[in-house]
Amino acid sequence: MKQQNKALRAVLGALTVICVIALIVFLILRGREEKRYAQAFYGMSTLIDQKAYGSKAEQAMQEAERQLLAFEARLSLYDAQSDVAAINATAGKQAVAVQPETLALLQQAKALALQSDNAFSLTLAPLSLAWGITSETPQILTQAEIDALLPLSDDTALILDETASTAQLQQEGQAIDLGGIAKGTACNVVRDVYKQYGVKSALLSIGGNIYVHGKKPDGSRYRIGFRDPQQFTQASIASVALEDTVFAVSGGYERYFEQDGVRYHHILDPRTGRPAQSDIVSVGVIHPDGTVADFYSTTLFVWGKERALEYFQQGGCGMLLDDNQNLYVSGHLKDSFELVESGYEVHFIEE
Ligand code: AMP
Ligand code: MG
């Protein structure tokens, strides 16, 4: 009997030790999953900021940085080695070989641009370079200069050959610029890295364009802010809870120069060749494909409020601030939308 009790005590003791060890291991692993890492760097002419949780977060963020810089080098208008520079240098002459990823993106971007009713153009580079709005030496173009460059904005002249993986601009002097979709597409690149590394929770910001990966470690959704650029603060006027999606924001306030009291911003209207005259101050589009989100944020800005609201009525998701303190919000977002600042009139858009 005594011997049996002794054996039982030994078994119980061993079990207790095993349970305590298992608990410690569990707590350590959970601690690693909940540990938050952050890093920031400069790329794509803006600040890129990542926050990620989990044991693979640091490695994943490093790889994301590497891939983002490679993405920029492949697509930058300003990098002589890029696929985009090669296409531009041979415009009107011959087709050039491009990376398959570049070709796929150009195909998607061209199809989207051709649906935009000439609000979004991939071939605005001759005009945008002449305006130089984001450069050190911006200038106001004369109507004659605009008239000379405007015919070069023609996306139907971008010929893509999938089998040969080549691209060609048909007219000499034409040039493409992917600035209107680059940041959103970059979000897709980072999303794939996070997935590959098994990161479950992360937030990426590329100059205010946000990618939300998963939920917070406590199971709640990330809240993303929408700011009023006219308030000269970084504070949000409203926020929404999002998950696994991209929030792309466009506005004339982002990049501009001023002369004689007139503001010239970086979003051009391909119909006039001038900065788009929009009654939208800022528009945010939410879509799981960052390319689509970014395409629409630029396009809706050029379209203006009336047509932009139609996009939201037809199922598009996002929000829009007009030049009269009206904030229009997709019905989809009603459950999680919160107005943070007073002084704005909120209108939910029903489909
Ligand atoms: P976003 O900040 O996404 O609205 O993109 C603005 C950038 O897209 C500009 O800095 C230009 O590089 C490019 N861009 C400007 N106007 C247009 C347009 N109408 N269509 C396509 N890209 C544009
Ligand atoms: Mg855009």
mmCIF file with all atom_site columns, N, CA, C and O in Angstrom, residues 76-124:
data_model
loop_
_atom_site.group_PDB
_atom_site.id
_atom_site.type_symbol
_atom_site.label_atom_id
_atom_site.label_alt_id
_atom_site.label_comp_id
_atom_site.label_asym_id
_atom_site.label_entity_id
_atom_site.label_seq_id
_atom_site.pdbx_PDB_ins_code
_atom_site.Cartn_x
_atom_site.Cartn_y
_atom_site.Cartn_z
_atom_site.occupancy
_atom_site.B_iso_or_equiv
_atom_site.pdbx_formal_charge
_atom_site.auth_seq_id
_atom_site.auth_comp_id
_atom_site.auth_asym_id
_atom_site.auth_atom_id
_atom_site.pdbx_PDB_model_num
ATOM 1   N N  . SER A 1 76  ? 10.435  52.388 -61.217 1.00 0.00 ? 76  SER A N  1
ATOM 2   C CA . SER A 1 76  ? 10.547  53.842 -61.093 1.00 0.00 ? 76  SER A CA 1
ATOM 3   C C  . SER A 1 76  ? 10.788  54.519 -62.438 1.00 0.00 ? 76  SER A C  1
ATOM 4   O O  . SER A 1 76  ? 11.616  54.084 -63.246 1.00 0.00 ? 76  SER A O  1
ATOM 5   N N  . LEU A 1 77  ? 10.082  55.611 -62.609 1.00 0.00 ? 77  LEU A N  1
ATOM 6   C CA . LEU A 1 77  ? 10.261  56.438 -63.814 1.00 0.00 ? 77  LEU A CA 1
ATOM 7   C C  . LEU A 1 77  ? 11.650  57.076 -63.816 1.00 0.00 ? 77  LEU A C  1
ATOM 8   O O  . LEU A 1 77  ? 12.197  57.407 -64.858 1.00 0.00 ? 77  LEU A O  1
ATOM 9   N N  . TYR A 1 78  ? 12.195  57.251 -62.625 1.00 0.00 ? 78  TYR A N  1
ATOM 10  C CA . TYR A 1 78  ? 13.438  58.016 -62.478 1.00 0.00 ? 78  TYR A CA 1
ATOM 11  C C  . TYR A 1 78  ? 14.692  57.135 -62.429 1.00 0.00 ? 78  TYR A C  1
ATOM 12  O O  . TYR A 1 78  ? 15.795  57.639 -62.380 1.00 0.00 ? 78  TYR A O  1
ATOM 13  N N  . ASP A 1 79  ? 14.517  55.815 -62.398 1.00 0.00 ? 79  ASP A N  1
ATOM 14  C CA . ASP A 1 79  ? 15.672  54.920 -62.318 1.00 0.00 ? 79  ASP A CA 1
ATOM 15  C C  . ASP A 1 79  ? 15.971  54.395 -63.727 1.00 0.00 ? 79  ASP A C  1
ATOM 16  O O  . ASP A 1 79  ? 15.170  53.647 -64.313 1.00 0.00 ? 79  ASP A O  1
ATOM 17  N N  . ALA A 1 80  ? 17.122  54.776 -64.258 1.00 0.00 ? 80  ALA A N  1
ATOM 18  C CA . ALA A 1 80  ? 17.454  54.448 -65.660 1.00 0.00 ? 80  ALA A CA 1
ATOM 19  C C  . ALA A 1 80  ? 17.485  52.940 -65.919 1.00 0.00 ? 80  ALA A C  1
ATOM 20  O O  . ALA A 1 80  ? 17.369  52.506 -67.064 1.00 0.00 ? 80  ALA A O  1
ATOM 21  N N  . GLN A 1 81  ? 17.652  52.155 -64.845 1.00 0.00 ? 81  GLN A N  1
ATOM 22  C CA . GLN A 1 81  ? 17.726  50.694 -65.019 1.00 0.00 ? 81  GLN A CA 1
ATOM 23  C C  . GLN A 1 81  ? 16.345  50.021 -64.981 1.00 0.00 ? 81  GLN A C  1
ATOM 24  O O  . GLN A 1 81  ? 16.242  48.811 -65.143 1.00 0.00 ? 81  GLN A O  1
ATOM 25  N N  . SER A 1 82  ? 15.312  50.783 -64.725 1.00 0.00 ? 82  SER A N  1
ATOM 26  C CA . SER A 1 82  ? 13.997  50.156 -64.496 1.00 0.00 ? 82  SER A CA 1
ATOM 27  C C  . SER A 1 82  ? 13.338  49.700 -65.788 1.00 0.00 ? 82  SER A C  1
ATOM 28  O O  . SER A 1 82  ? 13.683  50.180 -66.884 1.00 0.00 ? 82  SER A O  1
ATOM 29  N N  . ASP A 1 83  ? 12.388  48.801 -65.669 1.00 0.00 ? 83  ASP A N  1
ATOM 30  C CA . ASP A 1 83  ? 11.598  48.364 -66.821 1.00 0.00 ? 83  ASP A CA 1
ATOM 31  C C  . ASP A 1 83  ? 10.859  49.555 -67.431 1.00 0.00 ? 83  ASP A C  1
ATOM 32  O O  . ASP A 1 83  ? 10.747  49.674 -68.649 1.00 0.00 ? 83  ASP A O  1
ATOM 33  N N  . VAL A 1 84  ? 10.362  50.426 -66.561 1.00 0.00 ? 84  VAL A N  1
ATOM 34  C CA . VAL A 1 84  ? 9.608   51.594 -67.040 1.00 0.00 ? 84  VAL A CA 1
ATOM 35  C C  . VAL A 1 84  ? 10.518  52.514 -67.861 1.00 0.00 ? 84  VAL A C  1
ATOM 36  O O  . VAL A 1 84  ? 10.157  52.967 -68.949 1.00 0.00 ? 84  VAL A O  1
ATOM 37  N N  . ALA A 1 85  ? 11.744  52.736 -67.372 1.00 0.00 ? 85  ALA A N  1
ATOM 38  C CA . ALA A 1 85  ? 12.690  53.586 -68.121 1.00 0.00 ? 85  ALA A CA 1
ATOM 39  C C  . ALA A 1 85  ? 13.026  52.956 -69.472 1.00 0.00 ? 85  ALA A C  1
ATOM 40  O O  . ALA A 1 85  ? 13.146  53.658 -70.481 1.00 0.00 ? 85  ALA A O  1
ATOM 41  N N  . ALA A 1 86  ? 13.141  51.621 -69.505 1.00 0.00 ? 86  ALA A N  1
ATOM 42  C CA . ALA A 1 86  ? 13.463  50.939 -70.773 1.00 0.00 ? 86  ALA A CA 1
ATOM 43  C C  . ALA A 1 86  ? 12.313  51.117 -71.767 1.00 0.00 ? 86  ALA A C  1
ATOM 44  O O  . ALA A 1 86  ? 12.549  51.380 -72.953 1.00 0.00 ? 86  ALA A O  1
ATOM 45  N N  . ILE A 1 87  ? 11.084  50.993 -71.282 1.00 0.00 ? 87  ILE A N  1
ATOM 46  C CA . ILE A 1 87  ? 9.916   51.177 -72.170 1.00 0.00 ? 87  ILE A CA 1
ATOM 47  C C  . ILE A 1 87  ? 9.895   52.612 -72.695 1.00 0.00 ? 87  ILE A C  1
ATOM 48  O O  . ILE A 1 87  ? 9.692   52.856 -73.885 1.00 0.00 ? 87  ILE A O  1
ATOM 49  N N  . ASN A 1 88  ? 10.156  53.565 -71.802 1.00 0.00 ? 88  ASN A N  1
ATOM 50  C CA . ASN A 1 88  ? 10.105  54.980 -72.193 1.00 0.00 ? 88  ASN A CA 1
ATOM 51  C C  . ASN A 1 88  ? 11.225  55.331 -73.185 1.00 0.00 ? 88  ASN A C  1
ATOM 52  O O  . ASN A 1 88  ? 11.021  56.100 -74.117 1.00 0.00 ? 88  ASN A O  1
ATOM 53  N N  . ALA A 1 89  ? 12.398  54.735 -72.971 1.00 0.00 ? 89  ALA A N  1
ATOM 54  C CA . ALA A 1 89  ? 13.551  55.073 -73.828 1.00 0.00 ? 89  ALA A CA 1
ATOM 55  C C  . ALA A 1 89  ? 13.360  54.560 -75.260 1.00 0.00 ? 89  ALA A C  1
ATOM 56  O O  . ALA A 1 89  ? 13.960  55.098 -76.190 1.00 0.00 ? 89  ALA A O  1
ATOM 57  N N  . THR A 1 90  ? 12.545  53.532 -75.430 1.00 0.00 ? 90  THR A N  1
ATOM 58  C CA . THR A 1 90  ? 12.392  52.950 -76.776 1.00 0.00 ? 90  THR A CA 1
ATOM 59  C C  . THR A 1 90  ? 11.025  53.285 -77.392 1.00 0.00 ? 90  THR A C  1
ATOM 60  O O  . THR A 1 90  ? 10.623  52.659 -78.377 1.00 0.00 ? 90  THR A O  1
ATOM 61  N N  . ALA A 1 91  ? 10.339  54.270 -76.795 1.00 0.00 ? 91  ALA A N  1
ATOM 62  C CA . ALA A 1 91  ? 9.003   54.626 -77.305 1.00 0.00 ? 91  ALA A CA 1
ATOM 63  C C  . ALA A 1 91  ? 9.074   54.994 -78.784 1.00 0.00 ? 91  ALA A C  1
ATOM 64  O O  . ALA A 1 91  ? 9.967   55.740 -79.201 1.00 0.00 ? 91  ALA A O  1
ATOM 65  N N  . GLY A 1 92  ? 8.129   54.468 -79.542 1.00 0.00 ? 92  GLY A N  1
ATOM 66  C CA . GLY A 1 92  ? 8.067   54.773 -80.966 1.00 0.00 ? 92  GLY A CA 1
ATOM 67  C C  . GLY A 1 92  ? 9.101   54.016 -81.790 1.00 0.00 ? 92  GLY A C  1
ATOM 68  O O  . GLY A 1 92  ? 9.165   54.178 -83.012 1.00 0.00 ? 92  GLY A O  1
ATOM 69  N N  . LYS A 1 93  ? 9.927   53.205 -81.122 1.00 0.00 ? 93  LYS A N  1
ATOM 70  C CA . LYS A 1 93  ? 10.986  52.492 -81.863 1.00 0.00 ? 93  LYS A CA 1
ATOM 71  C C  . LYS A 1 93  ? 10.774  50.982 -81.837 1.00 0.00 ? 93  LYS A C  1
ATOM 72  O O  . LYS A 1 93  ? 10.518  50.360 -82.847 1.00 0.00 ? 93  LYS A O  1
ATOM 73  N N  . GLN A 1 94  ? 10.885  50.406 -80.646 1.00 0.00 ? 94  GLN A N  1
ATOM 74  C CA . GLN A 1 94  ? 10.794  48.939 -80.596 1.00 0.00 ? 94  GLN A CA 1
ATOM 75  C C  . GLN A 1 94  ? 10.218  48.447 -79.264 1.00 0.00 ? 94  GLN A C  1
ATOM 76  O O  . GLN A 1 94  ? 10.157  49.216 -78.301 1.00 0.00 ? 94  GLN A O  1
ATOM 77  N N  . ALA A 1 95  ? 9.853   47.178 -79.272 1.00 0.00 ? 95  ALA A N  1
ATOM 78  C CA . ALA A 1 95  ? 9.370   46.559 -78.027 1.00 0.00 ? 95  ALA A CA 1
ATOM 79  C C  . ALA A 1 95  ? 10.583  46.157 -77.183 1.00 0.00 ? 95  ALA A C  1
ATOM 80  O O  . ALA A 1 95  ? 11.624  45.810 -77.726 1.00 0.00 ? 95  ALA A O  1
ATOM 81  N N  . VAL A 1 96  ? 10.434  46.251 -75.850 1.00 0.00 ? 96  VAL A N  1
ATOM 82  C CA . VAL A 1 96  ? 11.538  45.817 -74.982 1.00 0.00 ? 96  VAL A CA 1
ATOM 83  C C  . VAL A 1 96  ? 11.062  44.723 -74.036 1.00 0.00 ? 96  VAL A C  1
ATOM 84  O O  . VAL A 1 96  ? 9.895   44.699 -73.635 1.00 0.00 ? 96  VAL A O  1
ATOM 85  N N  . ALA A 1 97  ? 11.999  43.853 -73.667 1.00 0.00 ? 97  ALA A N  1
ATOM 86  C CA . ALA A 1 97  ? 11.678  42.775 -72.727 1.00 0.00 ? 97  ALA A CA 1
ATOM 87  C C  . ALA A 1 97  ? 11.534  43.364 -71.326 1.00 0.00 ? 97  ALA A C  1
ATOM 88  O O  . ALA A 1 97  ? 12.340  44.208 -70.924 1.00 0.00 ? 97  ALA A O  1
ATOM 89  N N  . VAL A 1 98  ? 10.489  42.953 -70.632 1.00 0.00 ? 98  VAL A N  1
ATOM 90  C CA . VAL A 1 98  ? 10.306  43.380 -69.238 1.00 0.00 ? 98  VAL A CA 1
ATOM 91  C C  . VAL A 1 98  ? 10.063  42.147 -68.379 1.00 0.00 ? 98  VAL A C  1
ATOM 92  O O  . VAL A 1 98  ? 9.725   41.079 -68.891 1.00 0.00 ? 98  VAL A O  1
ATOM 93  N N  . GLN A 1 99  ? 10.231  42.307 -67.082 1.00 0.00 ? 99  GLN A N  1
ATOM 94  C CA . GLN A 1 99  ? 9.995   41.188 -66.158 1.00 0.00 ? 99  GLN A CA 1
ATOM 95  C C  . GLN A 1 99  ? 8.520   40.785 -66.244 1.00 0.00 ? 99  GLN A C  1
ATOM 96  O O  . GLN A 1 99  ? 7.656   41.650 -66.431 1.00 0.00 ? 99  GLN A O  1
ATOM 97  N N  . PRO A 1 100 ? 8.226   39.497 -66.081 1.00 0.00 ? 100 PRO A N  1
ATOM 98  C CA . PRO A 1 100 ? 6.836   39.039 -66.170 1.00 0.00 ? 100 PRO A CA 1
ATOM 99  C C  . PRO A 1 100 ? 5.909   39.776 -65.177 1.00 0.00 ? 100 PRO A C  1
ATOM 100 O O  . PRO A 1 100 ? 4.762   40.084 -65.494 1.00 0.00 ? 100 PRO A O  1
ATOM 101 N N  . GLU A 1 101 ? 6.448   40.102 -63.982 1.00 0.00 ? 101 GLU A N  1
ATOM 102 C CA . GLU A 1 101 ? 5.608   40.819 -62.990 1.00 0.00 ? 101 GLU A CA 1
ATOM 103 C C  . GLU A 1 101 ? 5.245   42.214 -63.516 1.00 0.00 ? 101 GLU A C  1
ATOM 104 O O  . GLU A 1 101 ? 4.161   42.711 -63.270 1.00 0.00 ? 101 GLU A O  1
ATOM 105 N N  . THR A 1 102 ? 6.199   42.837 -64.212 1.00 0.00 ? 102 THR A N  1
ATOM 106 C CA . THR A 1 102 ? 5.938   44.169 -64.771 1.00 0.00 ? 102 THR A CA 1
ATOM 107 C C  . THR A 1 102 ? 4.853   44.063 -65.837 1.00 0.00 ? 102 THR A C  1
ATOM 108 O O  . THR A 1 102 ? 3.917   44.869 -65.881 1.00 0.00 ? 102 THR A O  1
ATOM 109 N N  . LEU A 1 103 ? 4.981   43.031 -66.678 1.00 0.00 ? 103 LEU A N  1
ATOM 110 C CA . LEU A 1 103 ? 4.007   42.873 -67.756 1.00 0.00 ? 103 LEU A CA 1
ATOM 111 C C  . LEU A 1 103 ? 2.604   42.652 -67.178 1.00 0.00 ? 103 LEU A C  1
ATOM 112 O O  . LEU A 1 103 ? 1.631   43.267 -67.628 1.00 0.00 ? 103 LEU A O  1
ATOM 113 N N  . ALA A 1 104 ? 2.518   41.789 -66.159 1.00 0.00 ? 104 ALA A N  1
ATOM 114 C CA . ALA A 1 104 ? 1.203   41.508 -65.558 1.00 0.00 ? 104 ALA A CA 1
ATOM 115 C C  . ALA A 1 104 ? 0.607   42.785 -64.962 1.00 0.00 ? 104 ALA A C  1
ATOM 116 O O  . ALA A 1 104 ? -0.591  43.062 -65.111 1.00 0.00 ? 104 ALA A O  1
ATOM 117 N N  . LEU A 1 105 ? 1.446   43.578 -64.306 1.00 0.00 ? 105 LEU A N  1
ATOM 118 C CA . LEU A 1 105 ? 0.945   44.818 -63.706 1.00 0.00 ? 105 LEU A CA 1
ATOM 119 C C  . LEU A 1 105 ? 0.496   45.801 -64.790 1.00 0.00 ? 105 LEU A C  1
ATOM 120 O O  . LEU A 1 105 ? -0.551  46.442 -64.669 1.00 0.00 ? 105 LEU A O  1
ATOM 121 N N  . LEU A 1 106 ? 1.281   45.902 -65.862 1.00 0.00 ? 106 LEU A N  1
ATOM 122 C CA . LEU A 1 106 ? 0.905   46.823 -66.952 1.00 0.00 ? 106 LEU A CA 1
ATOM 123 C C  . LEU A 1 106 ? -0.415  46.395 -67.585 1.00 0.00 ? 106 LEU A C  1
ATOM 124 O O  . LEU A 1 106 ? -1.246  47.236 -67.939 1.00 0.00 ? 106 LEU A O  1
ATOM 125 N N  . GLN A 1 107 ? -0.606  45.078 -67.696 1.00 0.00 ? 107 GLN A N  1
ATOM 126 C CA . GLN A 1 107 ? -1.878  44.599 -68.278 1.00 0.00 ? 107 GLN A CA 1
ATOM 127 C C  . GLN A 1 107 ? -3.057  44.998 -67.394 1.00 0.00 ? 107 GLN A C  1
ATOM 128 O O  . GLN A 1 107 ? -4.071  45.493 -67.872 1.00 0.00 ? 107 GLN A O  1
ATOM 129 N N  . GLN A 1 108 ? -2.890  44.773 -66.079 1.00 0.00 ? 108 GLN A N  1
ATOM 130 C CA . GLN A 1 108 ? -3.980  45.122 -65.154 1.00 0.00 ? 108 GLN A CA 1
ATOM 131 C C  . GLN A 1 108 ? -4.209  46.637 -65.163 1.00 0.00 ? 108 GLN A C  1
ATOM 132 O O  . GLN A 1 108 ? -5.340  47.107 -65.231 1.00 0.00 ? 108 GLN A O  1
ATOM 133 N N  . ALA A 1 109 ? -3.099  47.396 -65.134 1.00 0.00 ? 109 ALA A N  1
ATOM 134 C CA . ALA A 1 109 ? -3.215  48.856 -65.058 1.00 0.00 ? 109 ALA A CA 1
ATOM 135 C C  . ALA A 1 109 ? -3.832  49.431 -66.331 1.00 0.00 ? 109 ALA A C  1
ATOM 136 O O  . ALA A 1 109 ? -4.665  50.342 -66.269 1.00 0.00 ? 109 ALA A O  1
ATOM 137 N N  . LYS A 1 110 ? -3.454  48.878 -67.464 1.00 0.00 ? 110 LYS A N  1
ATOM 138 C CA . LYS A 1 110 ? -4.007  49.383 -68.728 1.00 0.00 ? 110 LYS A CA 1
ATOM 139 C C  . LYS A 1 110 ? -5.514  49.107 -68.774 1.00 0.00 ? 110 LYS A C  1
ATOM 140 O O  . LYS A 1 110 ? -6.301  49.985 -69.147 1.00 0.00 ? 110 LYS A O  1
ATOM 141 N N  . ALA A 1 111 ? -5.910  47.893 -68.377 1.00 0.00 ? 111 ALA A N  1
ATOM 142 C CA . ALA A 1 111 ? -7.340  47.559 -68.399 1.00 0.00 ? 111 ALA A CA 1
ATOM 143 C C  . ALA A 1 111 ? -8.115  48.505 -67.481 1.00 0.00 ? 111 ALA A C  1
ATOM 144 O O  . ALA A 1 111 ? -9.192  49.001 -67.842 1.00 0.00 ? 111 ALA A O  1
ATOM 145 N N  . LEU A 1 112 ? -7.575  48.782 -66.302 1.00 0.00 ? 112 LEU A N  1
ATOM 146 C CA . LEU A 1 112 ? -8.254  49.704 -65.372 1.00 0.00 ? 112 LEU A CA 1
ATOM 147 C C  . LEU A 1 112 ? -8.315  51.107 -65.972 1.00 0.00 ? 112 LEU A C  1
ATOM 148 O O  . LEU A 1 112 ? -9.363  51.747 -65.996 1.00 0.00 ? 112 LEU A O  1
ATOM 149 N N  . ALA A 1 113 ? -7.176  51.584 -66.486 1.00 0.00 ? 113 ALA A N  1
ATOM 150 C CA . ALA A 1 113 ? -7.106  52.952 -67.018 1.00 0.00 ? 113 ALA A CA 1
ATOM 151 C C  . ALA A 1 113 ? -8.116  53.146 -68.149 1.00 0.00 ? 113 ALA A C  1
ATOM 152 O O  . ALA A 1 113 ? -8.766  54.189 -68.233 1.00 0.00 ? 113 ALA A O  1
ATOM 153 N N  . LEU A 1 114 ? -8.266  52.113 -68.975 1.00 0.00 ? 114 LEU A N  1
ATOM 154 C CA . LEU A 1 114 ? -9.184  52.256 -70.106 1.00 0.00 ? 114 LEU A CA 1
ATOM 155 C C  . LEU A 1 114 ? -10.648 52.274 -69.657 1.00 0.00 ? 114 LEU A C  1
ATOM 156 O O  . LEU A 1 114 ? -11.525 52.643 -70.425 1.00 0.00 ? 114 LEU A O  1
ATOM 157 N N  . GLN A 1 115 ? -10.888 51.878 -68.396 1.00 0.00 ? 115 GLN A N  1
ATOM 158 C CA . GLN A 1 115 ? -12.261 51.967 -67.860 1.00 0.00 ? 115 GLN A CA 1
ATOM 159 C C  . GLN A 1 115 ? -12.523 53.303 -67.174 1.00 0.00 ? 115 GLN A C  1
ATOM 160 O O  . GLN A 1 115 ? -13.600 53.523 -66.630 1.00 0.00 ? 115 GLN A O  1
ATOM 161 N N  . SER A 1 116 ? -11.513 54.169 -67.107 1.00 0.00 ? 116 SER A N  1
ATOM 162 C CA . SER A 1 116 ? -11.644 55.346 -66.245 1.00 0.00 ? 116 SER A CA 1
ATOM 163 C C  . SER A 1 116 ? -12.215 56.557 -66.968 1.00 0.00 ? 116 SER A C  1
ATOM 164 O O  . SER A 1 116 ? -12.323 57.629 -66.375 1.00 0.00 ? 116 SER A O  1
ATOM 165 N N  . ASP A 1 117 ? -12.568 56.374 -68.231 1.00 0.00 ? 117 ASP A N  1
ATOM 166 C CA . ASP A 1 117 ? -13.126 57.478 -68.998 1.00 0.00 ? 117 ASP A CA 1
ATOM 167 C C  . ASP A 1 117 ? -12.117 58.641 -69.063 1.00 0.00 ? 117 ASP A C  1
ATOM 168 O O  . ASP A 1 117 ? -12.455 59.798 -68.867 1.00 0.00 ? 117 ASP A O  1
ATOM 169 N N  . ASN A 1 118 ? -10.886 58.279 -69.272 1.00 0.00 ? 118 ASN A N  1
ATOM 170 C CA . ASN A 1 118 ? -9.800  59.262 -69.410 1.00 0.00 ? 118 ASN A CA 1
ATOM 171 C C  . ASN A 1 118 ? -9.568  60.123 -68.159 1.00 0.00 ? 118 ASN A C  1
ATOM 172 O O  . ASN A 1 118 ? -9.180  61.283 -68.261 1.00 0.00 ? 118 ASN A O  1
ATOM 173 N N  . ALA A 1 119 ? -9.808  59.526 -67.006 1.00 0.00 ? 119 ALA A N  1
ATOM 174 C CA . ALA A 1 119 ? -9.448  60.224 -65.765 1.00 0.00 ? 119 ALA A CA 1
ATOM 175 C C  . ALA A 1 119 ? -8.089  59.729 -65.280 1.00 0.00 ? 119 ALA A C  1
ATOM 176 O O  . ALA A 1 119 ? -7.329  60.463 -64.661 1.00 0.00 ? 119 ALA A O  1
ATOM 177 N N  . PHE A 1 120 ? -7.801  58.460 -65.569 1.00 0.00 ? 120 PHE A N  1
ATOM 178 C CA . PHE A 1 120 ? -6.534  57.855 -65.150 1.00 0.00 ? 120 PHE A CA 1
ATOM 179 C C  . PHE A 1 120 ? -5.762  57.508 -66.409 1.00 0.00 ? 120 PHE A C  1
ATOM 180 O O  . PHE A 1 120 ? -6.271  56.821 -67.290 1.00 0.00 ? 120 PHE A O  1
ATOM 181 N N  . SER A 1 121 ? -4.536  57.986 -66.490 1.00 0.00 ? 121 SER A N  1
ATOM 182 C CA . SER A 1 121 ? -3.718  57.687 -67.663 1.00 0.00 ? 121 SER A CA 1
ATOM 183 C C  . SER A 1 121 ? -2.334  57.243 -67.239 1.00 0.00 ? 121 SER A C  1
ATOM 184 O O  . SER A 1 121 ? -1.682  57.902 -66.423 1.00 0.00 ? 121 SER A O  1
ATOM 185 N N  . LEU A 1 122 ? -1.889  56.125 -67.804 1.00 0.00 ? 122 LEU A N  1
ATOM 186 C CA . LEU A 1 122 ? -0.540  55.628 -67.509 1.00 0.00 ? 122 LEU A CA 1
ATOM 187 C C  . LEU A 1 122 ? 0.504   56.402 -68.286 1.00 0.00 ? 122 LEU A C  1
ATOM 188 O O  . LEU A 1 122 ? 1.690   56.324 -67.999 1.00 0.00 ? 122 LEU A O  1
ATOM 189 N N  . THR A 1 123 ? 0.065   57.116 -69.326 1.00 0.00 ? 123 THR A N  1
ATOM 190 C CA . THR A 1 123 ? 1.015   57.751 -70.239 1.00 0.00 ? 123 THR A CA 1
ATOM 191 C C  . THR A 1 123 ? 1.042   59.279 -70.080 1.00 0.00 ? 123 THR A C  1
ATOM 192 O O  . THR A 1 123 ? 1.199   60.011 -71.048 1.00 0.00 ? 123 THR A O  1
ATOM 193 N N  . LEU A 1 124 ? 0.900   59.720 -68.844 1.00 0.00 ? 124 LEU A N  1
ATOM 194 C CA . LEU A 1 124 ? 0.936   61.162 -68.569 1.00 0.00 ? 124 LEU A CA 1
ATOM 195 C C  . LEU A 1 124 ? 2.345   61.683 -68.302 1.00 0.00 ? 124 LEU A C  1
ATOM 196 O O  . LEU A 1 124 ? 2.526   62.885 -68.108 1.00 0.00 ? 124 LEU A O  1
#
